[in-house]
mmCIF file of C-alpha atoms in Angstrom:
data_model
loop_
_atom_site.group_PDB
_atom_site.id
_atom_site.type_symbol
_atom_site.label_atom_id
_atom_site.label_comp_id
_atom_site.label_asym_id
_atom_site.label_seq_id
_atom_site.Cartn_x
_atom_site.Cartn_y
_atom_site.Cartn_z
ATOM 1 C CA MET A 27 -13.496 16.620 -12.141
ATOM 2 C CA THR A 28 -13.104 20.161 -10.901
ATOM 3 C CA THR A 29 -10.716 21.760 -8.452
ATOM 4 C CA SER A 30 -10.783 25.152 -6.783
ATOM 5 C CA SER A 31 -9.615 26.823 -3.606
ATOM 6 C CA PHE A 32 -11.024 25.945 -0.218
ATOM 7 C CA LEU A 33 -10.037 26.439 3.397
ATOM 8 C CA LEU A 34 -10.263 23.604 5.896
ATOM 9 C CA ARG A 35 -10.558 24.949 9.442
ATOM 10 C CA ASN A 36 -11.117 23.682 12.986
ATOM 11 C CA VAL A 37 -8.732 20.740 12.701
ATOM 12 C CA THR A 38 -5.722 19.284 14.449
ATOM 13 C CA VAL A 39 -2.853 18.707 12.032
ATOM 14 C CA VAL A 40 -0.872 15.459 12.088
ATOM 15 C CA ASP A 41 1.517 16.145 9.239
ATOM 16 C CA GLY A 42 2.974 12.662 8.633
ATOM 17 C CA THR A 43 6.527 13.514 9.677
ATOM 18 C CA GLY A 44 6.189 12.186 13.212
ATOM 19 C CA ALA A 45 5.885 15.675 14.677
ATOM 20 C CA ALA A 46 3.422 16.172 17.535
ATOM 21 C CA PRO A 47 -0.187 16.992 16.635
ATOM 22 C CA VAL A 48 -0.947 20.713 16.356
ATOM 23 C CA PRO A 49 -4.495 21.745 17.345
ATOM 24 C CA GLY A 50 -6.378 24.828 16.198
ATOM 25 C CA GLN A 51 -5.064 24.726 12.652
ATOM 26 C CA ALA A 52 -6.333 25.510 9.170
ATOM 27 C CA LEU A 53 -5.194 24.519 5.702
ATOM 28 C CA VAL A 54 -5.745 26.137 2.307
ATOM 29 C CA VAL A 55 -5.963 24.130 -0.917
ATOM 30 C CA GLU A 56 -5.496 25.861 -4.264
ATOM 31 C CA GLY A 57 -5.982 23.688 -7.308
ATOM 32 C CA ARG A 58 -4.147 20.398 -6.785
ATOM 33 C CA ARG A 59 -1.822 21.588 -4.031
ATOM 34 C CA ILE A 60 -1.594 22.730 -0.440
ATOM 35 C CA ALA A 61 -1.092 26.497 -0.458
ATOM 36 C CA TRP A 62 -1.003 27.356 3.261
ATOM 37 C CA ILE A 63 -0.993 25.690 6.695
ATOM 38 C CA GLY A 64 -1.067 27.476 10.017
ATOM 39 C CA PRO A 65 -3.034 28.688 13.044
ATOM 40 C CA GLU A 66 -6.699 29.142 12.254
ATOM 41 C CA ASP A 67 -6.729 32.728 13.493
ATOM 42 C CA GLN A 68 -4.039 33.598 10.916
ATOM 43 C CA ALA A 69 -5.701 31.914 7.942
ATOM 44 C CA PRO A 70 -6.014 33.942 4.732
ATOM 45 C CA GLY A 71 -9.478 35.098 3.786
ATOM 46 C CA VAL A 72 -11.548 33.018 1.401
ATOM 47 C CA ALA A 73 -15.168 33.224 0.316
ATOM 48 C CA PRO A 74 -17.523 31.847 2.993
ATOM 49 C CA GLU A 75 -18.831 29.207 0.614
ATOM 50 C CA SER A 76 -15.295 27.827 0.304
ATOM 51 C CA VAL A 77 -14.766 27.244 4.037
ATOM 52 C CA VAL A 78 -14.985 23.684 5.348
ATOM 53 C CA ASP A 79 -15.392 23.192 9.098
ATOM 54 C CA GLY A 80 -13.423 20.099 10.091
ATOM 55 C CA GLY A 81 -15.557 19.651 13.183
ATOM 56 C CA GLY A 82 -12.567 19.461 15.504
ATOM 57 C CA GLY A 83 -11.246 16.330 13.787
ATOM 58 C CA THR A 84 -7.709 15.457 12.749
ATOM 59 C CA VAL A 85 -6.366 16.077 9.262
ATOM 60 C CA LEU A 86 -3.723 13.659 7.982
ATOM 61 C CA PRO A 87 -1.963 13.206 4.669
ATOM 62 C CA GLY A 88 -3.943 10.865 2.438
ATOM 63 C CA LEU A 89 -3.075 7.357 3.606
ATOM 64 C CA ILE A 90 -0.894 5.156 1.403
ATOM 65 C CA ASN A 91 -1.333 1.391 1.061
ATOM 66 C CA CYS A 92 1.864 -0.150 -0.309
ATOM 67 C CA HIS A 93 0.418 -3.605 -1.022
ATOM 68 C CA VAL A 94 -2.949 -4.269 -2.627
ATOM 69 C CA HIS A 95 -4.388 -6.524 -5.321
ATOM 70 C CA LEU A 96 -7.246 -4.549 -6.825
ATOM 71 C CA THR A 97 -8.521 -7.361 -9.062
ATOM 72 C CA ALA A 98 -9.236 -9.552 -6.015
ATOM 73 C CA ASN A 99 -11.850 -8.769 -3.369
ATOM 74 C CA GLY A 100 -11.161 -10.923 -0.321
ATOM 75 C CA ALA A 101 -12.964 -14.034 -1.562
ATOM 76 C CA PRO A 102 -12.142 -17.230 0.389
ATOM 77 C CA ASP A 103 -10.208 -18.794 -2.503
ATOM 78 C CA LEU A 104 -8.087 -16.181 -4.282
ATOM 79 C CA PHE A 105 -6.468 -18.769 -6.541
ATOM 80 C CA ALA A 106 -9.848 -19.987 -7.805
ATOM 81 C CA GLN A 107 -11.096 -16.439 -8.274
ATOM 82 C CA ALA A 108 -8.083 -15.424 -10.354
ATOM 83 C CA ALA A 109 -8.193 -18.635 -12.414
ATOM 84 C CA GLY A 110 -11.901 -18.277 -13.149
ATOM 85 C CA ASP A 111 -12.032 -14.568 -13.926
ATOM 86 C CA THR A 112 -12.622 -13.127 -17.345
ATOM 87 C CA VAL A 113 -10.759 -9.903 -18.090
ATOM 88 C CA PRO A 114 -13.972 -7.805 -18.072
ATOM 89 C CA LEU A 115 -15.048 -9.200 -14.697
ATOM 90 C CA ALA A 116 -11.636 -8.671 -13.110
ATOM 91 C CA THR A 117 -11.542 -5.144 -14.527
ATOM 92 C CA LEU A 118 -14.925 -4.253 -13.054
ATOM 93 C CA ARG A 119 -13.913 -5.689 -9.705
ATOM 94 C CA ALA A 120 -10.686 -3.672 -9.759
ATOM 95 C CA ALA A 121 -12.603 -0.455 -10.418
ATOM 96 C CA ASP A 122 -14.949 -1.233 -7.543
ATOM 97 C CA SER A 123 -11.973 -1.954 -5.274
ATOM 98 C CA ALA A 124 -10.418 1.363 -6.239
ATOM 99 C CA TRP A 125 -13.583 3.289 -5.322
ATOM 100 C CA THR A 126 -13.804 1.554 -1.948
ATOM 101 C CA THR A 127 -10.143 2.218 -1.250
ATOM 102 C CA LEU A 128 -10.362 5.916 -2.022
ATOM 103 C CA HIS A 129 -13.448 6.453 0.122
ATOM 104 C CA SER A 130 -11.708 4.758 3.060
ATOM 105 C CA GLY A 131 -9.091 7.535 3.154
ATOM 106 C CA VAL A 132 -6.374 5.818 1.125
ATOM 107 C CA THR A 133 -5.382 8.142 -1.714
ATOM 108 C CA THR A 134 -2.422 6.161 -3.101
ATOM 109 C CA VAL A 135 -1.815 2.429 -3.517
ATOM 110 C CA ARG A 136 0.823 0.150 -4.924
ATOM 111 C CA ASP A 137 -0.801 -2.780 -6.674
ATOM 112 C CA CYS A 138 1.533 -5.727 -6.216
ATOM 113 C CA GLY A 139 0.352 -7.955 -9.024
ATOM 114 C CA ALA A 140 -2.501 -8.521 -11.452
ATOM 115 C CA ALA A 141 -2.915 -10.448 -14.688
ATOM 116 C CA ASP A 142 -3.529 -9.097 -18.170
ATOM 117 C CA ASP A 143 -2.293 -5.518 -17.576
ATOM 118 C CA ILE A 144 -5.645 -4.772 -15.931
ATOM 119 C CA VAL A 145 -4.349 -2.547 -13.158
ATOM 120 C CA ILE A 146 -1.808 -0.809 -15.390
ATOM 121 C CA GLU A 147 -4.726 0.291 -17.547
ATOM 122 C CA LEU A 148 -6.908 1.093 -14.533
ATOM 123 C CA ALA A 149 -4.184 3.420 -13.249
ATOM 124 C CA LYS A 150 -4.312 5.305 -16.545
ATOM 125 C CA ALA A 151 -8.101 5.517 -16.410
ATOM 126 C CA ILE A 152 -7.995 6.952 -12.897
ATOM 127 C CA ASP A 153 -5.340 9.497 -13.900
ATOM 128 C CA ARG A 154 -7.525 10.586 -16.817
ATOM 129 C CA GLY A 155 -10.600 10.961 -14.621
ATOM 130 C CA LEU A 156 -12.544 8.168 -16.305
ATOM 131 C CA VAL A 157 -13.178 6.336 -13.028
ATOM 132 C CA PRO A 158 -12.669 7.350 -9.387
ATOM 133 C CA GLY A 159 -9.882 5.799 -7.395
ATOM 134 C CA PRO A 160 -6.629 6.359 -5.569
ATOM 135 C CA ARG A 161 -3.374 7.116 -7.316
ATOM 136 C CA VAL A 162 -2.204 3.657 -8.439
ATOM 137 C CA GLN A 163 1.392 2.519 -8.817
ATOM 138 C CA ALA A 164 0.906 -0.771 -10.654
ATOM 139 C CA ALA A 165 3.385 -3.639 -10.797
ATOM 140 C CA GLY A 166 1.555 -5.443 -13.583
ATOM 141 C CA ARG A 167 2.472 -9.121 -13.727
ATOM 142 C CA VAL A 168 4.796 -10.426 -11.027
ATOM 143 C CA ILE A 169 8.116 -12.001 -12.018
ATOM 144 C CA THR A 170 8.218 -15.585 -10.717
ATOM 145 C CA MET A 171 9.926 -18.890 -11.435
ATOM 146 C CA THR A 172 8.090 -21.575 -13.381
ATOM 147 C CA GLY A 173 5.353 -22.846 -11.093
ATOM 148 C CA GLY A 174 6.345 -20.313 -8.455
ATOM 149 C CA HIS A 175 4.208 -18.248 -6.126
ATOM 150 C CA GLY A 176 1.741 -16.075 -7.994
ATOM 151 C CA HIS A 177 2.349 -17.723 -11.346
ATOM 152 C CA PHE A 178 -1.354 -17.225 -12.151
ATOM 153 C CA ILE A 179 -0.803 -13.444 -12.134
ATOM 154 C CA GLY A 180 2.789 -13.543 -13.296
ATOM 155 C CA ARG A 181 5.440 -13.955 -15.938
ATOM 156 C CA GLU A 182 7.226 -17.236 -15.365
ATOM 157 C CA ALA A 183 10.938 -17.068 -16.054
ATOM 158 C CA ASP A 184 14.019 -19.148 -15.223
ATOM 159 C CA GLY A 185 17.652 -18.118 -15.409
ATOM 160 C CA PRO A 186 19.060 -14.582 -15.621
ATOM 161 C CA ASP A 187 18.364 -14.138 -19.332
ATOM 162 C CA GLU A 188 14.690 -15.133 -19.115
ATOM 163 C CA VAL A 189 14.201 -13.095 -15.965
ATOM 164 C CA ARG A 190 15.797 -10.058 -17.601
ATOM 165 C CA LYS A 191 13.471 -10.379 -20.583
ATOM 166 C CA ALA A 192 10.421 -10.807 -18.330
ATOM 167 C CA THR A 193 11.326 -7.677 -16.378
ATOM 168 C CA ARG A 194 11.829 -5.682 -19.547
ATOM 169 C CA ALA A 195 8.473 -6.944 -20.829
ATOM 170 C CA GLU A 196 6.721 -5.573 -17.733
ATOM 171 C CA ILE A 197 8.496 -2.256 -18.130
ATOM 172 C CA LYS A 198 7.369 -2.167 -21.753
ATOM 173 C CA ALA A 199 3.793 -2.938 -20.659
ATOM 174 C CA GLY A 200 3.830 0.129 -18.428
ATOM 175 C CA ALA A 201 4.515 -1.244 -14.966
ATOM 176 C CA ALA A 202 5.406 1.621 -12.626
ATOM 177 C CA VAL A 203 7.112 -0.707 -10.153
ATOM 178 C CA ILE A 204 8.482 -4.236 -10.485
ATOM 179 C CA LYS A 205 7.364 -7.068 -8.196
ATOM 180 C CA VAL A 206 9.386 -10.269 -7.953
ATOM 181 C CA MET A 207 8.909 -13.488 -6.004
ATOM 182 C CA ALA A 208 11.891 -14.546 -3.883
ATOM 183 C CA THR A 209 10.076 -17.334 -2.015
ATOM 184 C CA GLY A 210 6.968 -19.439 -2.126
ATOM 185 C CA GLY A 211 3.740 -18.225 -0.557
ATOM 186 C CA VAL A 212 0.547 -19.083 1.267
ATOM 187 C CA LEU A 213 -1.952 -18.631 -1.560
ATOM 188 C CA THR A 214 -0.366 -20.675 -4.354
ATOM 189 C CA PRO A 215 -0.995 -24.439 -4.315
ATOM 190 C CA GLY A 216 1.993 -26.731 -4.331
ATOM 191 C CA VAL A 217 4.570 -24.320 -2.907
ATOM 192 C CA SER A 218 5.856 -23.720 0.616
ATOM 193 C CA PRO A 219 5.987 -20.150 1.980
ATOM 194 C CA THR A 220 9.589 -20.573 3.109
ATOM 195 C CA GLN A 221 11.023 -22.267 0.027
ATOM 196 C CA THR A 222 13.605 -20.334 -1.948
ATOM 197 C CA ALA A 223 12.411 -19.343 -5.396
ATOM 198 C CA LEU A 224 14.384 -17.096 -7.756
ATOM 199 C CA LEU A 225 18.100 -17.241 -7.046
ATOM 200 C CA PRO A 226 20.377 -14.312 -6.145
ATOM 201 C CA GLU A 227 21.665 -13.881 -9.697
ATOM 202 C CA GLU A 228 18.085 -13.863 -11.025
ATOM 203 C CA LEU A 229 16.909 -11.343 -8.437
ATOM 204 C CA ALA A 230 19.910 -9.130 -9.162
ATOM 205 C CA VAL A 231 18.891 -8.941 -12.826
ATOM 206 C CA VAL A 232 15.386 -7.815 -11.829
ATOM 207 C CA ALA A 233 16.774 -5.087 -9.580
ATOM 208 C CA GLN A 234 19.247 -3.960 -12.243
ATOM 209 C CA GLU A 235 16.625 -3.660 -14.972
ATOM 210 C CA ALA A 236 14.124 -1.924 -12.690
ATOM 211 C CA HIS A 237 16.695 0.570 -11.468
ATOM 212 C CA ASN A 238 18.055 1.174 -14.961
ATOM 213 C CA SER A 239 14.556 2.231 -15.980
ATOM 214 C CA GLY A 240 14.092 4.518 -12.969
ATOM 215 C CA ARG A 241 11.706 2.140 -11.220
ATOM 216 C CA ARG A 242 11.775 0.673 -7.758
ATOM 217 C CA VAL A 243 11.506 -3.056 -7.166
ATOM 218 C CA THR A 244 9.836 -4.968 -4.363
ATOM 219 C CA THR A 245 9.854 -8.618 -3.486
ATOM 220 C CA HIS A 246 7.518 -11.122 -1.938
ATOM 221 C CA ALA A 247 9.843 -12.827 0.553
ATOM 222 C CA ILE A 248 8.798 -14.940 3.536
ATOM 223 C CA GLY A 249 11.640 -17.409 4.266
ATOM 224 C CA ARG A 250 15.049 -16.327 5.521
ATOM 225 C CA ALA A 251 17.051 -17.483 2.505
ATOM 226 C CA GLY A 252 14.739 -15.639 0.121
ATOM 227 C CA ILE A 253 14.911 -12.428 2.156
ATOM 228 C CA HIS A 254 18.713 -12.693 2.210
ATOM 229 C CA ASN A 255 18.868 -13.267 -1.542
ATOM 230 C CA ALA A 256 16.669 -10.234 -2.156
ATOM 231 C CA LEU A 257 18.784 -8.004 0.067
ATOM 232 C CA LEU A 258 21.962 -9.145 -1.688
ATOM 233 C CA ALA A 259 20.303 -8.279 -5.005
ATOM 234 C CA GLY A 260 19.529 -4.709 -3.919
ATOM 235 C CA ILE A 261 15.728 -4.999 -3.796
ATOM 236 C CA ASP A 262 14.134 -1.813 -2.409
ATOM 237 C CA SER A 263 11.424 -3.301 -0.198
ATOM 238 C CA VAL A 264 10.439 -6.655 1.249
ATOM 239 C CA GLU A 265 6.801 -7.728 1.436
ATOM 240 C CA HIS A 266 5.801 -9.890 4.426
ATOM 241 C CA GLY A 267 9.336 -10.699 5.680
ATOM 242 C CA PHE A 268 8.348 -13.373 8.215
ATOM 243 C CA TYR A 269 11.893 -14.584 8.865
ATOM 244 C CA PHE A 270 13.940 -11.459 9.411
ATOM 245 C CA ASP A 271 16.664 -12.004 12.001
ATOM 246 C CA ASP A 272 19.323 -9.712 13.456
ATOM 247 C CA GLU A 273 21.784 -10.286 10.600
ATOM 248 C CA LEU A 274 19.197 -9.604 7.913
ATOM 249 C CA LEU A 275 17.854 -6.574 9.771
ATOM 250 C CA ASP A 276 21.356 -5.096 9.926
ATOM 251 C CA ILE A 277 21.772 -5.532 6.168
ATOM 252 C CA ALA A 278 18.343 -4.073 5.435
ATOM 253 C CA ILE A 279 18.933 -1.055 7.673
ATOM 254 C CA ASP A 280 22.328 -0.392 6.090
ATOM 255 C CA GLN A 281 20.749 -0.499 2.614
ATOM 256 C CA GLY A 282 17.699 1.582 3.495
ATOM 257 C CA THR A 283 15.348 -1.286 2.638
ATOM 258 C CA PHE A 284 11.685 -1.055 3.622
ATOM 259 C CA LEU A 285 9.522 -3.765 5.179
ATOM 260 C CA VAL A 286 5.828 -3.922 4.252
ATOM 261 C CA PRO A 287 4.521 -6.371 6.892
ATOM 262 C CA THR A 288 0.916 -6.982 5.650
ATOM 263 C CA MET A 289 -0.362 -8.153 9.039
ATOM 264 C CA LEU A 290 -3.951 -8.476 7.811
ATOM 265 C CA ALA A 291 -3.168 -11.107 5.199
ATOM 266 C CA VAL A 292 -2.392 -13.937 7.616
ATOM 267 C CA ASP A 293 -4.833 -12.562 10.196
ATOM 268 C CA GLY A 294 -7.788 -12.759 7.794
ATOM 269 C CA ILE A 295 -7.076 -16.402 7.027
ATOM 270 C CA VAL A 296 -6.395 -17.534 10.598
ATOM 271 C CA ARG A 297 -9.446 -15.717 12.033
ATOM 272 C CA ASN A 298 -11.847 -17.205 9.487
ATOM 273 C CA GLY A 299 -10.351 -20.605 8.704
ATOM 274 C CA LEU A 300 -11.963 -23.608 7.078
ATOM 275 C CA ALA A 301 -15.495 -22.754 8.172
ATOM 276 C CA ALA A 302 -15.443 -19.719 5.900
ATOM 277 C CA GLY A 303 -14.585 -21.720 2.797
ATOM 278 C CA ILE A 304 -10.857 -21.018 2.654
ATOM 279 C CA PRO A 305 -9.021 -24.032 1.169
ATOM 280 C CA GLY A 306 -7.453 -26.247 3.808
ATOM 281 C CA TRP A 307 -3.993 -25.982 2.321
ATOM 282 C CA VAL A 308 -4.178 -22.184 2.647
ATOM 283 C CA VAL A 309 -5.305 -22.342 6.281
ATOM 284 C CA ASP A 310 -2.567 -24.839 7.159
ATOM 285 C CA LYS A 311 0.171 -22.641 5.736
ATOM 286 C CA ALA A 312 -1.157 -19.450 7.330
ATOM 287 C CA GLU A 313 -1.522 -21.019 10.758
ATOM 288 C CA ALA A 314 1.996 -22.428 10.544
ATOM 289 C CA GLU A 315 3.476 -18.980 9.882
ATOM 290 C CA ALA A 316 1.277 -16.658 11.981
ATOM 291 C CA GLN A 317 3.411 -16.668 15.126
ATOM 292 C CA GLN A 318 6.652 -16.262 13.164
ATOM 293 C CA GLN A 319 5.217 -13.221 11.383
ATOM 294 C CA ARG A 320 4.536 -11.522 14.710
ATOM 295 C CA VAL A 321 7.997 -12.375 16.062
ATOM 296 C CA SER A 322 9.684 -11.016 12.936
ATOM 297 C CA PHE A 323 7.616 -7.838 12.950
ATOM 298 C CA ALA A 324 8.462 -7.162 16.595
ATOM 299 C CA ALA A 325 12.156 -7.626 15.833
ATOM 300 C CA ALA A 326 11.917 -5.234 12.878
ATOM 301 C CA VAL A 327 10.217 -2.619 15.047
ATOM 302 C CA ALA A 328 12.868 -2.937 17.754
ATOM 303 C CA SER A 329 15.678 -2.654 15.196
ATOM 304 C CA GLY A 330 14.435 0.618 13.691
ATOM 305 C CA LEU A 331 13.974 -0.852 10.216
ATOM 306 C CA ARG A 332 11.960 1.434 7.952
ATOM 307 C CA ILE A 333 8.382 0.140 7.867
ATOM 308 C CA ALA A 334 5.733 1.091 5.312
ATOM 309 C CA ALA A 335 2.078 0.140 5.660
ATOM 310 C CA GLY A 336 0.382 -2.317 3.335
ATOM 311 C CA THR A 337 -2.553 -4.655 3.789
ATOM 312 C CA ASP A 338 -2.280 -7.202 0.936
ATOM 313 C CA ALA A 339 -5.917 -6.318 0.256
ATOM 314 C CA GLY A 340 -7.714 -8.865 -1.903
ATOM 315 C CA THR A 341 -6.472 -11.928 -0.019
ATOM 316 C CA PRO A 342 -9.060 -14.069 1.837
ATOM 317 C CA PHE A 343 -11.300 -11.998 4.121
ATOM 318 C CA ASN A 344 -8.965 -9.042 3.668
ATOM 319 C CA GLY A 345 -11.056 -6.665 1.621
ATOM 320 C CA HIS A 346 -10.224 -3.236 0.311
ATOM 321 C CA GLY A 347 -10.724 -0.226 2.545
ATOM 322 C CA GLN A 348 -9.425 -1.942 5.697
ATOM 323 C CA MET A 349 -6.272 0.097 6.294
ATOM 324 C CA ALA A 350 -7.480 1.069 9.784
ATOM 325 C CA GLN A 351 -7.492 -2.598 10.801
ATOM 326 C CA GLU A 352 -3.941 -3.050 9.492
ATOM 327 C CA LEU A 353 -2.742 -0.027 11.438
ATOM 328 C CA ALA A 354 -4.408 -1.350 14.600
ATOM 329 C CA LEU A 355 -2.551 -4.657 14.224
ATOM 330 C CA MET A 356 0.736 -2.818 13.757
ATOM 331 C CA VAL A 357 0.133 -0.959 17.016
ATOM 332 C CA GLN A 358 -0.918 -4.160 18.761
ATOM 333 C CA HIS A 359 2.356 -5.825 17.785
ATOM 334 C CA GLY A 360 4.860 -3.108 18.596
ATOM 335 C CA LEU A 361 4.654 0.219 16.779
ATOM 336 C CA SER A 362 3.399 3.322 18.541
ATOM 337 C CA PRO A 363 0.364 5.014 16.982
ATOM 338 C CA MET A 364 2.528 7.881 15.702
ATOM 339 C CA GLN A 365 5.075 5.478 14.210
ATOM 340 C CA THR A 366 2.204 3.653 12.551
ATOM 341 C CA LEU A 367 0.810 6.872 11.061
ATOM 342 C CA VAL A 368 4.275 7.652 9.681
ATOM 343 C CA ALA A 369 4.380 4.145 8.182
ATOM 344 C CA ALA A 370 1.112 4.888 6.381
ATOM 345 C CA THR A 371 2.133 8.343 5.160
ATOM 346 C CA SER A 372 5.689 9.664 4.797
ATOM 347 C CA SER A 373 7.477 6.311 4.999
ATOM 348 C CA ALA A 374 5.032 4.759 2.553
ATOM 349 C CA ALA A 375 5.555 7.677 0.164
ATOM 350 C CA ALA A 376 9.322 7.210 0.373
ATOM 351 C CA ASN A 377 8.898 3.487 -0.273
ATOM 352 C CA LEU A 378 7.023 4.306 -3.474
ATOM 353 C CA GLY A 379 9.519 6.972 -4.533
ATOM 354 C CA LEU A 380 6.825 9.636 -4.222
ATOM 355 C CA ALA A 381 7.949 11.538 -1.123
ATOM 356 C CA HIS A 382 8.497 14.699 -3.193
ATOM 357 C CA GLU A 383 4.761 14.886 -3.918
ATOM 358 C CA ILE A 384 2.789 13.105 -1.190
ATOM 359 C CA GLY A 385 3.053 11.618 2.299
ATOM 360 C CA THR A 386 3.238 14.792 4.382
ATOM 361 C CA LEU A 387 1.136 17.903 4.822
ATOM 362 C CA GLU A 388 3.422 20.611 3.451
ATOM 363 C CA VAL A 389 2.926 23.706 1.356
ATOM 364 C CA GLY A 390 3.502 22.828 -2.285
ATOM 365 C CA LYS A 391 2.702 19.148 -1.985
ATOM 366 C CA LEU A 392 -0.326 17.553 -3.607
ATOM 367 C CA ALA A 393 -3.507 18.111 -1.617
ATOM 368 C CA ASP A 394 -4.151 14.517 -0.583
ATOM 369 C CA LEU A 395 -6.005 14.881 2.713
ATOM 370 C CA VAL A 396 -8.064 12.762 5.058
ATOM 371 C CA VAL A 397 -10.002 14.110 8.032
ATOM 372 C CA VAL A 398 -10.893 11.624 10.761
ATOM 373 C CA ASP A 399 -13.206 11.942 13.722
ATOM 374 C CA GLY A 400 -10.971 11.744 16.773
ATOM 375 C CA ASP A 401 -7.277 11.643 17.639
ATOM 376 C CA PRO A 402 -5.462 8.769 15.909
ATOM 377 C CA VAL A 403 -2.316 9.419 17.960
ATOM 378 C CA ALA A 404 -4.263 8.527 21.098
ATOM 379 C CA ASP A 405 -6.470 5.919 19.413
ATOM 380 C CA ILE A 406 -5.277 4.467 16.101
ATOM 381 C CA THR A 407 -8.781 3.178 15.337
ATOM 382 C CA ALA A 408 -9.782 6.788 14.628
ATOM 383 C CA THR A 409 -8.233 6.218 11.180
ATOM 384 C CA GLY A 410 -11.357 4.187 10.443
ATOM 385 C CA ARG A 411 -13.688 7.096 11.220
ATOM 386 C CA VAL A 412 -13.166 9.022 7.996
ATOM 387 C CA VAL A 413 -15.280 12.151 7.449
ATOM 388 C CA LEU A 414 -13.530 13.795 4.481
ATOM 389 C CA VAL A 415 -11.203 12.622 1.715
ATOM 390 C CA ALA A 416 -9.492 14.811 -0.881
ATOM 391 C CA LYS A 417 -7.130 13.657 -3.602
ATOM 392 C CA ASP A 418 -5.260 16.111 -5.822
ATOM 393 C CA GLY A 419 -7.353 18.897 -4.285
ATOM 394 C CA VAL A 420 -10.656 17.273 -5.252
ATOM 395 C CA VAL A 421 -12.964 16.289 -2.409
ATOM 396 C CA GLN A 422 -14.016 12.682 -3.014
ATOM 397 C CA ARG A 423 -15.933 12.070 0.209
ATOM 398 C CA ASN A 424 -17.490 14.627 2.515
ATOM 399 C CA GLU A 425 -19.389 13.724 5.659
ATOM 400 C CA LEU A 426 -19.035 17.349 6.793
ATOM 401 C CA ALA A 427 -21.537 18.634 4.228
ATOM 402 C CA ASP A 428 -24.037 19.540 6.935
ATOM 403 C CA THR A 429 -21.762 22.441 7.911
ATOM 404 C CA GLY A 430 -23.234 24.288 4.944
ATOM 405 C CA ALA A 431 -19.925 24.774 3.174
ATOM 406 C CA ALA A 432 -19.835 24.310 -0.577
ATOM 407 C CA VAL A 433 -16.604 22.540 -1.467
ATOM 408 C CA PRO A 434 -15.156 21.216 -4.712
ATOM 409 C CA THR A 435 -16.158 17.612 -5.234
ATOM 410 C CA ALA A 436 -15.519 14.921 -7.783
ATOM 411 C CA ALA A 437 -17.833 15.409 -10.757
#
C-alpha cells in the first residue's frame, strides 16, 4: 500500500468529540496522520491532483465497532457454522468479513471471540498489508466455564487457577484484549442467557491477568448477577448488559465501565425468526430477552453510563458492514444522533484503549476518515451512505473519483 499527502475539501467536520458540526472545512493528510484541519479558505496549498472534493458531505473519524465475530457471517445457525468449519474456510470467511467491514466505513474493530487463533493471525496479516481490512483488536478464544456460553470458540476453565492459566494462554497466543463469559447466552445450546457462569473470584483473576499484561478485558454479561460479578471483578466493559439496574449503573459509572449494547444481535433473530432457519431454541431465548434489552439500554442512556458501539456482527442475520443499522437502533431507543456518533468514535476508541491514536479528527492522530453523503447529526442513517473511507492515510474506498482528483489508494 502507498500513502501520500492529500487535501479533502468541501466537507462538514463532525470530529467525534460531541462538538457541533463545522461546515466549510478542509483536512490535510500527510502519510498516516492528519496534518491540518480548518476552514477551507485557509487550507494550505497542495498539488491539484492531490485535492479531493468531498461533495458537501460530512467527514467523521473512521467508525469503530467494539463487538464483531469475523469468522461468522450472519448465517441462521452460528453454532452449527462454527462447529462445521475447517480452519481454512473460517479464515477465508474472516478475511471477507474484514473487507466488507472496512468498505462500510468501519476502520477499527474488536473481535470478541474466534477459534484457532484465526483472527489473531488475521490482525497481523492486515497490519502487514497482506489483506485489506480494518484495524483488528482480537480477543482470540473466549474464557468460559466448562460447557459455558461460547465454549465452541473458547478455552474452558473452572476455578481461579485454571482460569488464570487460560487467560495467560490467550495472552501468550497474542490476544490484544481478553474476553470472558460471566453469564450464559442466546447462541449456545443448553444454557440460559441469565444464568451465572464464572464466579466473582474467577472473573477477578481474568481481570488481574489482563491488566497485569497491559490489556483490557471485556465480558459477555446478560443477567444481573453476572453483570454484578463482572463489575466487582473490575472488568472494563460489559457486552449486552440486558439486566442493568440503578445499583449496577451506579457502580459501573463510578468505575468508568463501558456498555456495548449490541442492539442488532437480538433484533436480527427476532425479526427473522423460525421461518429463516434460525434454531427454535435461539429464537425462544432472543424473544424472551428482547424487551428487557431495550429497557436496560434506556436506563443506561438516562444514567449517563459510557456507551460504545458494537454490533455483534456474525450472529444470525447480523452481517458485517451493518454499523449504520446499529446506530439507528441506538437512536430509536434513546441516544441522540450526536451521542450515538460519539459512541461509535471517541467513546469506542477509549473503550479499546486507543483514544490516543483514533476516535477523533485531530491533528497528529491517525488518518482514519469516513465521508458520508448527508448530515448524520440530523439523520443517523446517513452513516450508511459512505462515499469515501481512509485508514492510516490510505484511501480504501472512493465514490468521489468522478471529481477528477487522483488520491492515494490501497494497492
